[in-house]
Each structure stands twice: as C-alpha cells, then as structure tokens.
Coordinates of C-alpha atoms (C1' of nucleotides) in Angstrom, one line a residue:
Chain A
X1 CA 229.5 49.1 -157.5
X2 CA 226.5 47.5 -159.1
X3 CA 226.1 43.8 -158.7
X4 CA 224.7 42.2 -161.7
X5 CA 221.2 40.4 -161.4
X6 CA 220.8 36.8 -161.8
X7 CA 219.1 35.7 -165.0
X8 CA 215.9 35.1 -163.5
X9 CA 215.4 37.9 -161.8
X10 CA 216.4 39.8 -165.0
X11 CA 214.0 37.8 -167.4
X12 CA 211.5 37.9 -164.3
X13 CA 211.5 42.2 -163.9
X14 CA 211.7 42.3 -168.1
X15 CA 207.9 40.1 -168.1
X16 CA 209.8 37.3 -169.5
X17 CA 208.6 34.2 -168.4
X18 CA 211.3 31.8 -166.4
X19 CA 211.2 28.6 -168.6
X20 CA 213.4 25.4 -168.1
X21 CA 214.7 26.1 -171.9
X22 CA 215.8 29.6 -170.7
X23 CA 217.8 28.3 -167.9
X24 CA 219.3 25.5 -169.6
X25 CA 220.9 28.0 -172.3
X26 CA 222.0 30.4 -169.1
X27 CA 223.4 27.8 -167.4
X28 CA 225.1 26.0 -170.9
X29 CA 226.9 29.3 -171.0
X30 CA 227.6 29.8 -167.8
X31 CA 229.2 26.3 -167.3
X32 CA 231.2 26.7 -170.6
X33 CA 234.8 28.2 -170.4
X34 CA 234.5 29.2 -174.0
X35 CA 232.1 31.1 -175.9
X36 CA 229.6 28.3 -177.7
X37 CA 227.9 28.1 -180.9
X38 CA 223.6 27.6 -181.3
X39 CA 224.6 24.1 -181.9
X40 CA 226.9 23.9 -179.2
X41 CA 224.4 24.8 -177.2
X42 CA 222.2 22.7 -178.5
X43 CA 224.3 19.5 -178.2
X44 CA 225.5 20.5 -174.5
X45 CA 221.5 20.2 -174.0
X46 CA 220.5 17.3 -175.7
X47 CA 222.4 15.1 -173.2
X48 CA 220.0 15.6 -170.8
X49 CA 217.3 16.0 -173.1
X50 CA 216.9 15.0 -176.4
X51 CA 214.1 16.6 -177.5
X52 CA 215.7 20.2 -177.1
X53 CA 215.2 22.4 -180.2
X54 CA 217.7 24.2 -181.9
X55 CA 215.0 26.9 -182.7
X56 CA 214.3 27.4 -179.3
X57 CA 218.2 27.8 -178.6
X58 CA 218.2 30.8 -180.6
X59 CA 215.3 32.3 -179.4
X60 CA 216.6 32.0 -175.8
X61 CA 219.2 33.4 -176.9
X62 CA 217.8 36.3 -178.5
X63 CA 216.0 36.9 -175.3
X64 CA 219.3 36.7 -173.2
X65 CA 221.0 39.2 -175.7
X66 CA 218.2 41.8 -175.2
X67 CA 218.4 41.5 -171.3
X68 CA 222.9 42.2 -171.9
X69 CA 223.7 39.0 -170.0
X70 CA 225.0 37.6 -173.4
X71 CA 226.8 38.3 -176.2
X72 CA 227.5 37.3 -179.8
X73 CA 230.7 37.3 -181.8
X74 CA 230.3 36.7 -185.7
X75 CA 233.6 34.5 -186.6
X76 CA 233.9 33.6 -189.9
X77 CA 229.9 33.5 -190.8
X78 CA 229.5 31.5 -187.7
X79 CA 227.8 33.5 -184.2
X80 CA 229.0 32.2 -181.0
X81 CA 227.5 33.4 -177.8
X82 CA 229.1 34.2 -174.3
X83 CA 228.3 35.6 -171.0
X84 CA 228.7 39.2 -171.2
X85 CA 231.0 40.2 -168.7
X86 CA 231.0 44.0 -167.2
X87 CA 233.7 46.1 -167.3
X88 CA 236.5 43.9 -169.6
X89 CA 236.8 43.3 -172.8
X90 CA 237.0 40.5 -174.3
X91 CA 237.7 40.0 -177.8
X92 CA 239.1 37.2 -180.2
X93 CA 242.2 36.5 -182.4
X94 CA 241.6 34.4 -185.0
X95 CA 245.0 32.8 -187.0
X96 CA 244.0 32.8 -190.4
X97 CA 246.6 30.1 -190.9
X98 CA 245.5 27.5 -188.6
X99 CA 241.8 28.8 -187.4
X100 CA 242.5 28.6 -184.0
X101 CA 241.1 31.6 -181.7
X102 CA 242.5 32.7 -178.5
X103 CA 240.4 34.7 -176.5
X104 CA 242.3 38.1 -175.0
X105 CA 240.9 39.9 -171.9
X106 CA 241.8 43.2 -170.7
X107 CA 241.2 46.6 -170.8
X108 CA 243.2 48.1 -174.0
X109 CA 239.7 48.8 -175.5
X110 CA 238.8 51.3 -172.9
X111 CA 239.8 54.4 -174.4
X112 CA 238.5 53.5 -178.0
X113 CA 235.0 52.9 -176.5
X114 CA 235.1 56.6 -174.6
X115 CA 236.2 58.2 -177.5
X116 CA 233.6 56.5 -179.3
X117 CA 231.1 57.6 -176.5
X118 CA 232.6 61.1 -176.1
X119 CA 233.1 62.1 -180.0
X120 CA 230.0 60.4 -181.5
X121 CA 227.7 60.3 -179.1
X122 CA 227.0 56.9 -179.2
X123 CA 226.4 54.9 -175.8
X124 CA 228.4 51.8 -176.6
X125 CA 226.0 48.4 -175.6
X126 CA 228.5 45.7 -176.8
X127 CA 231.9 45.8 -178.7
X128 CA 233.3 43.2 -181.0
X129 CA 236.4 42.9 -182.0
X130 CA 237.8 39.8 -184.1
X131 CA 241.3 40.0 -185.3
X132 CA 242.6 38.2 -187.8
X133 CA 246.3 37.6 -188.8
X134 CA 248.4 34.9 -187.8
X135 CA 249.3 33.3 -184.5
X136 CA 252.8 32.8 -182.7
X137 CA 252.9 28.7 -183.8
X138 CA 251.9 29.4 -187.3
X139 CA 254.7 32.7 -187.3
X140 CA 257.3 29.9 -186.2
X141 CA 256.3 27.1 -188.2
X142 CA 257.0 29.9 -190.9
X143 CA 260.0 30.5 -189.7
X144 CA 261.6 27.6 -189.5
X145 CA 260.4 26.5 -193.4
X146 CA 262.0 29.6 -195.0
Chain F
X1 CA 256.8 55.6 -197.7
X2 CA 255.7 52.2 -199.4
X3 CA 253.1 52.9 -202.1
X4 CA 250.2 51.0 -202.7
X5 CA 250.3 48.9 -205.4
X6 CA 247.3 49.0 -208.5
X7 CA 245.1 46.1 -208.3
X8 CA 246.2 45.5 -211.7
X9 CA 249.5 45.4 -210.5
X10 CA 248.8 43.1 -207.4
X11 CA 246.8 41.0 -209.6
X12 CA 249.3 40.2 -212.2
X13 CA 252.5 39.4 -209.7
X14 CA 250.4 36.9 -207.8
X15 CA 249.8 35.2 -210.6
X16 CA 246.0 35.9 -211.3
X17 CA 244.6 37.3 -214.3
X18 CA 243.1 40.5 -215.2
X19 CA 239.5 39.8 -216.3
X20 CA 237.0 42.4 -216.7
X21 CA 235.0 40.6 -213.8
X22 CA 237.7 41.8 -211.1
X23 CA 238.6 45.2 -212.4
X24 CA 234.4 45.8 -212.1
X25 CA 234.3 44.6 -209.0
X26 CA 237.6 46.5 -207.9
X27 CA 236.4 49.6 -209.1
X28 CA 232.8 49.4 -207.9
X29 CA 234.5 49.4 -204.3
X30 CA 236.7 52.2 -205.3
X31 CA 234.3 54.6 -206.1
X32 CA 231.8 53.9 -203.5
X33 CA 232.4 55.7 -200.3
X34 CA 230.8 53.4 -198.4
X35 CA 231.2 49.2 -198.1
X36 CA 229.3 47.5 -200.1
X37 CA 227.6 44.2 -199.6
X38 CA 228.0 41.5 -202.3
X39 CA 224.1 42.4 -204.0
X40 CA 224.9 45.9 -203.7
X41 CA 228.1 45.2 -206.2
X42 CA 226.2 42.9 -208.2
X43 CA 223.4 45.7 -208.7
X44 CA 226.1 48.2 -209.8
X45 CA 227.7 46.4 -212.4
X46 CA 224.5 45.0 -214.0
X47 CA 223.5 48.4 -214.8
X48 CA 226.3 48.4 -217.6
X49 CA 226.1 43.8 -217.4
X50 CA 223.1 42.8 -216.6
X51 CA 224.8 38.9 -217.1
X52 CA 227.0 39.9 -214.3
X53 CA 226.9 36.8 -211.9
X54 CA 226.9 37.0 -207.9
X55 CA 228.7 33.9 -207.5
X56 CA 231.8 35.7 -209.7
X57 CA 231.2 39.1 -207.0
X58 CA 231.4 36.3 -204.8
X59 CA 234.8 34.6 -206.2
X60 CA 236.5 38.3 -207.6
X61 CA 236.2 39.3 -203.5
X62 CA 238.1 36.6 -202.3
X63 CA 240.6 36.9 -204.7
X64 CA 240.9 40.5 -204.0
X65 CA 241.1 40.0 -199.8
X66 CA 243.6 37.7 -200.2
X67 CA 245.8 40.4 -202.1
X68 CA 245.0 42.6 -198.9
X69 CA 243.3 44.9 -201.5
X70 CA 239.7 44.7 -200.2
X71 CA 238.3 43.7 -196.4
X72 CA 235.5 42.3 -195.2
X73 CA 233.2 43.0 -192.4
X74 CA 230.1 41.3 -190.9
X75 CA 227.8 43.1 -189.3
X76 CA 224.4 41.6 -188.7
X77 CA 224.7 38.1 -190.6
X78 CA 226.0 40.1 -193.6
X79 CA 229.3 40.8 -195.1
X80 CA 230.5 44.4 -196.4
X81 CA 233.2 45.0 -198.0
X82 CA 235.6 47.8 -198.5
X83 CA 239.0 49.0 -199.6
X84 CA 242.0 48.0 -196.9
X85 CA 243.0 51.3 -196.4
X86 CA 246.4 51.1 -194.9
X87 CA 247.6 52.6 -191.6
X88 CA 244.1 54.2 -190.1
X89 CA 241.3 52.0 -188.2
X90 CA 238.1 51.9 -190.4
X91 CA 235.6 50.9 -187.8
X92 CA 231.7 50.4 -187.6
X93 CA 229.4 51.9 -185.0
X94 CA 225.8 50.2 -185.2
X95 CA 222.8 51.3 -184.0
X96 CA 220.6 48.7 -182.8
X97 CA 217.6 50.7 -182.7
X98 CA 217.6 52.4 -186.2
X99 CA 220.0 49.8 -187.7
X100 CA 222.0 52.7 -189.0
X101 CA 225.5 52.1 -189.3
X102 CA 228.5 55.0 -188.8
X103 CA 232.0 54.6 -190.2
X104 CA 234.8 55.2 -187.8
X105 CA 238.0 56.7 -189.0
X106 CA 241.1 57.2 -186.5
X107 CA 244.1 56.1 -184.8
X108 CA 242.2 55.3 -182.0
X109 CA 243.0 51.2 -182.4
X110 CA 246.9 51.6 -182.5
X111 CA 247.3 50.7 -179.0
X112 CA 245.4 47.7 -178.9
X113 CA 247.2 46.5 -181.7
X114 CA 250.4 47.2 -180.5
X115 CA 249.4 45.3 -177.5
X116 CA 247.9 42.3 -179.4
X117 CA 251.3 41.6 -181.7
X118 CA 253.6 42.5 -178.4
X119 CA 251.6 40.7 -175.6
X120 CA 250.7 37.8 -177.8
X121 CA 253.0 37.9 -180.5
X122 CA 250.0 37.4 -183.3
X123 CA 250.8 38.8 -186.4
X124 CA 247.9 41.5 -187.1
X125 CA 246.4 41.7 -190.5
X126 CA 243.3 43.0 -190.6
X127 CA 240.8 43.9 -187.4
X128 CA 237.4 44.2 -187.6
X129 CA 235.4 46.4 -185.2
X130 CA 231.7 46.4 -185.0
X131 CA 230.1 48.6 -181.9
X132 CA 226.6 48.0 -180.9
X133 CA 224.7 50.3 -179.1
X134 CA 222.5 53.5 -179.6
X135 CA 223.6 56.3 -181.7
X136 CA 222.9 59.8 -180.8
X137 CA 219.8 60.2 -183.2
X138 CA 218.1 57.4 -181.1
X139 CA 219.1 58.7 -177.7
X140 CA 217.3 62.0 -178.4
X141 CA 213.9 60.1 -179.2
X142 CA 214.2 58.1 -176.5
X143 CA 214.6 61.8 -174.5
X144 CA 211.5 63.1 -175.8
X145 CA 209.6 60.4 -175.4
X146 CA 210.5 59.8 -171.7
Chain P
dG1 C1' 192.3 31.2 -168.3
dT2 C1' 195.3 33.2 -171.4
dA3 C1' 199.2 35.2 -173.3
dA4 C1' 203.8 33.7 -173.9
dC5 C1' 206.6 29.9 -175.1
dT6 C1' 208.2 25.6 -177.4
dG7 C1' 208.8 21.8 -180.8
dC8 C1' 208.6 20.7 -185.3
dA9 C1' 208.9 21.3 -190.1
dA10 C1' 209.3 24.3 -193.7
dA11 C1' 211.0 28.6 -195.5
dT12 C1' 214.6 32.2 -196.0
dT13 C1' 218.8 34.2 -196.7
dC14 C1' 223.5 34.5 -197.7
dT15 C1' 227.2 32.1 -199.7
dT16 C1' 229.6 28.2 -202.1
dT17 C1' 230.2 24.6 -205.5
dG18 C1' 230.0 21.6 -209.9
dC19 C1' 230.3 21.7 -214.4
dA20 C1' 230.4 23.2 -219.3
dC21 C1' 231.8 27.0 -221.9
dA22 C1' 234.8 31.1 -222.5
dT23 C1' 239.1 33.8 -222.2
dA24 C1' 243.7 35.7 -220.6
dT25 C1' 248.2 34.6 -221.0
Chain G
dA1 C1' 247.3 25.7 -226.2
dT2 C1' 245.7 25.4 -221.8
dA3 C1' 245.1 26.5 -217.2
dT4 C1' 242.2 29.9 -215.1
dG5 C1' 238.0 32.2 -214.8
dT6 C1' 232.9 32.8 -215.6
dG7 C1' 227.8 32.0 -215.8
dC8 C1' 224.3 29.3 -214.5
dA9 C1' 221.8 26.3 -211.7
dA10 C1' 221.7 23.7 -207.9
dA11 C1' 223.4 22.7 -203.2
dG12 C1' 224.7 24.0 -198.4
dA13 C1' 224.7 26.0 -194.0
dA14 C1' 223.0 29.0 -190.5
dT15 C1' 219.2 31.2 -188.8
dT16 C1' 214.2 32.4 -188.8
dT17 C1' 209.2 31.8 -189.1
dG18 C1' 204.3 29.7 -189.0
dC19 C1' 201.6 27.1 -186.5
dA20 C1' 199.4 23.8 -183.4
dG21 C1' 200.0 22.3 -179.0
dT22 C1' 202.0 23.3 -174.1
dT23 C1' 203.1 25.9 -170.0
dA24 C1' 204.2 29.8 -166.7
dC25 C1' 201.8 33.1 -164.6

DNA sequence: GTAACTGCAAATTCTTTGCACATAT
DNA sequence: ATATGTGCAAAGAATTTGCAGTTAC
C-alpha cells in the first residue's frame, strides 16, 4: 500500500515552491469537514490574515489540483474543492427542492470507473458525480401535503 | 412501456406556450448528436434567425429541463445540454490533456442509483457524470515520447 | 540573484435580469 | 384581452490575467 505524500513534499518534488499561501489553502481544506468554495477558502483565511487574495486562492488551488491532492466538484455553476481521497468515492446529492447536499462515500462507483478504464481506455484521474433529485425531508414534506 | 411525450405535448399540459423560440431550440438539440452549449444553439438557429437572442436559448432551456425534456451538464465552467434520454446513463469522459470529451452510453450507473434512492432514500432525477483523466489518444503520445 | 509567486485591479466569460414590445391562447 | 414570452442592453457572479513588487530557493 502506498502512503500518500504530504503536500510539501509533493509541491517540493513537482519544483513548486512551499509558500505560506499554499499551506494555508492545504491546511483550510484539510481542517474543513466539508468540501469549501474559493471564497470559503478565502474567508477561512482572512481571519488570520486579512490581506489574503482571492486570486491567489485559486491559483493555489490550481496548483493543488495538478499535484491530485484536491479536487473540484461543479454544483450548480459554483466549484467547491476537497481533499482528494484514494480509493473512495465520494460524490454529492443535491435536493433540487431544498439545495441541501449530502455527501455519500463508498465504493458503488468502482465498477463504472473499471469499465470505463477497461472498455475505453481511459485512465480515470478524478470522477464527479452530482446527483440531483430530491431528498428524503423534501419526499416527506411532499407527502404529507398531498 | 410509457412513451415519451412530444415537447409540444409536454409544453402545452404544463401550461407553457408553444412559441417558435422553444420548438427551435427543442429541435436544435434533437438533431444534434452531440450536447450543445448555449452559443452553439444560438449559432444554429441564427443561420435561419439571425435576431435569435441568447438570453431566450437561455430562458427556452430552462423551461425545457424543468419538463425533464432536456439536461444539463457542466464540464469545465460550461453548461451542455442534451436530450434526457430515459432509462440509459449518458455520461462524459474528459480528457484533460487534449480537452476532448467522449460520450458514455450504458447501464453501467444502475447500481449506484439503486443504491443512492435505497440507501438514502433520495429521489433520483437526473445524474450527471463527468470523468477526468487521460483518454487513450493521449496515453499513446505520452508512450512514444517516454 | 533570479525565477516563481503574490496582491491588486482590471478584464473575461458565462449567465441572468429589467423592461418595453410582441404574441399565443 | 391579457398573461406570457421575447429581444435588447445592461447587470451579475465566478474566475482569470497583467503587472509591479515580493519571496523561496
């Protein structure tokens, strides 16, 4: 099993340079339970300092995207960015109804992503899945108005 | 077997009326074979309208998702859209070298949907898969080169 | 020392909205 | 007849870019 390199010593072997900013988005993300948007980030950030730039948010994370030790989701015109995490998926749900998300792990997507591999020789970096449709409350609420 | 209903059809029992505008727009995405993003739709129908407007592409794709005729995926800060084909998974495979995008057809989903409505009783309407990675075109320039 | 990186402001790109006019029902 | 829909122009929102100054190596 292959242990996943820390984010400095991934920028470090890539030639990236090891910048405060760089850190501060990695550890934003790492810290955070739920996948964040560029302004979340930004905000999380700007507590400690102010000056932070939203620019540079993305551009870290464009640089932590190309390294695979984040990823994006596109919900409704809007990116959020997460750790990437080996091995599960993890995709979203998102009740048209009432906007919430819930976040599902697991390993359901495994055999869509070999067959993907096998029968179109593709070599799959990142999957994203975003469901829409509506959630349980919303199905009840529903319910009990009919 | 439920048959589809027309878009006409749709159209008129939900109330909405049958302009020119949406059966341009509907058709446009019928006889493409591939989704379309809203400027691509625009250019098509201002061959025969050059007045056509992007903000009614805009407003005529809405009305026609909500009627479950049409769905939209984002892929790369854009939306596509498409015809919601019932009953098979219509999925994207990007390529992040090239930028070229395969469509996916299958049945390959079904269990992960099936999990998704049993598991976490959410109501599925529409899921939208986009794979990143490196398609098999890529893979054999990067070969060569190596 | 110097190439890579950041902050700032301005630009870009896609999409939405306000409003006066047009049209389907 | 009138509520709904369209065209146009302008606004909005998220993300990107140019550039001068800063910093990691």
């Amino acid at each position: 099993m292959r242990s996943r390199p820390s984010a400095t010593e991934a920028l470090h072997t890539s030639g990236y340079r090891l910048t405060m900013q760089r850190q501060l988005v990695w550890d934003t993300l790492r810290q955070s339970k739920k996948h964040l948007s560029a302004e979340d980030i930004l905000a999380q950030i700007r507590r400690q300092y102010p000056r932070f730039n939203l620019a540079t948010v993305y551009r870290c994370l464009e640089v932590l995207e190309e390294l695979g030790l984040v990823k994006e989701t596109r919900i409704r015109d809007r990116a959020y960015y997460e750790l990437a995490e080996e091995g599960t998926d993890h995709y979203h749900l998102v009740c048209d109804q009432c906007g919430s998300t819930l976040h599902i792990e697991g390993d359901h997507m495994v055999p869509v992503l070999h067959h993907i591999t096998d029968e179109h020789d593709f070599v799959v970096s990142n999957a994203d899945l975003v469901v829409h449709g509506r959630c349980a409350r919303c199905q009840a609420k529903a319910a009990r108005t009919r």
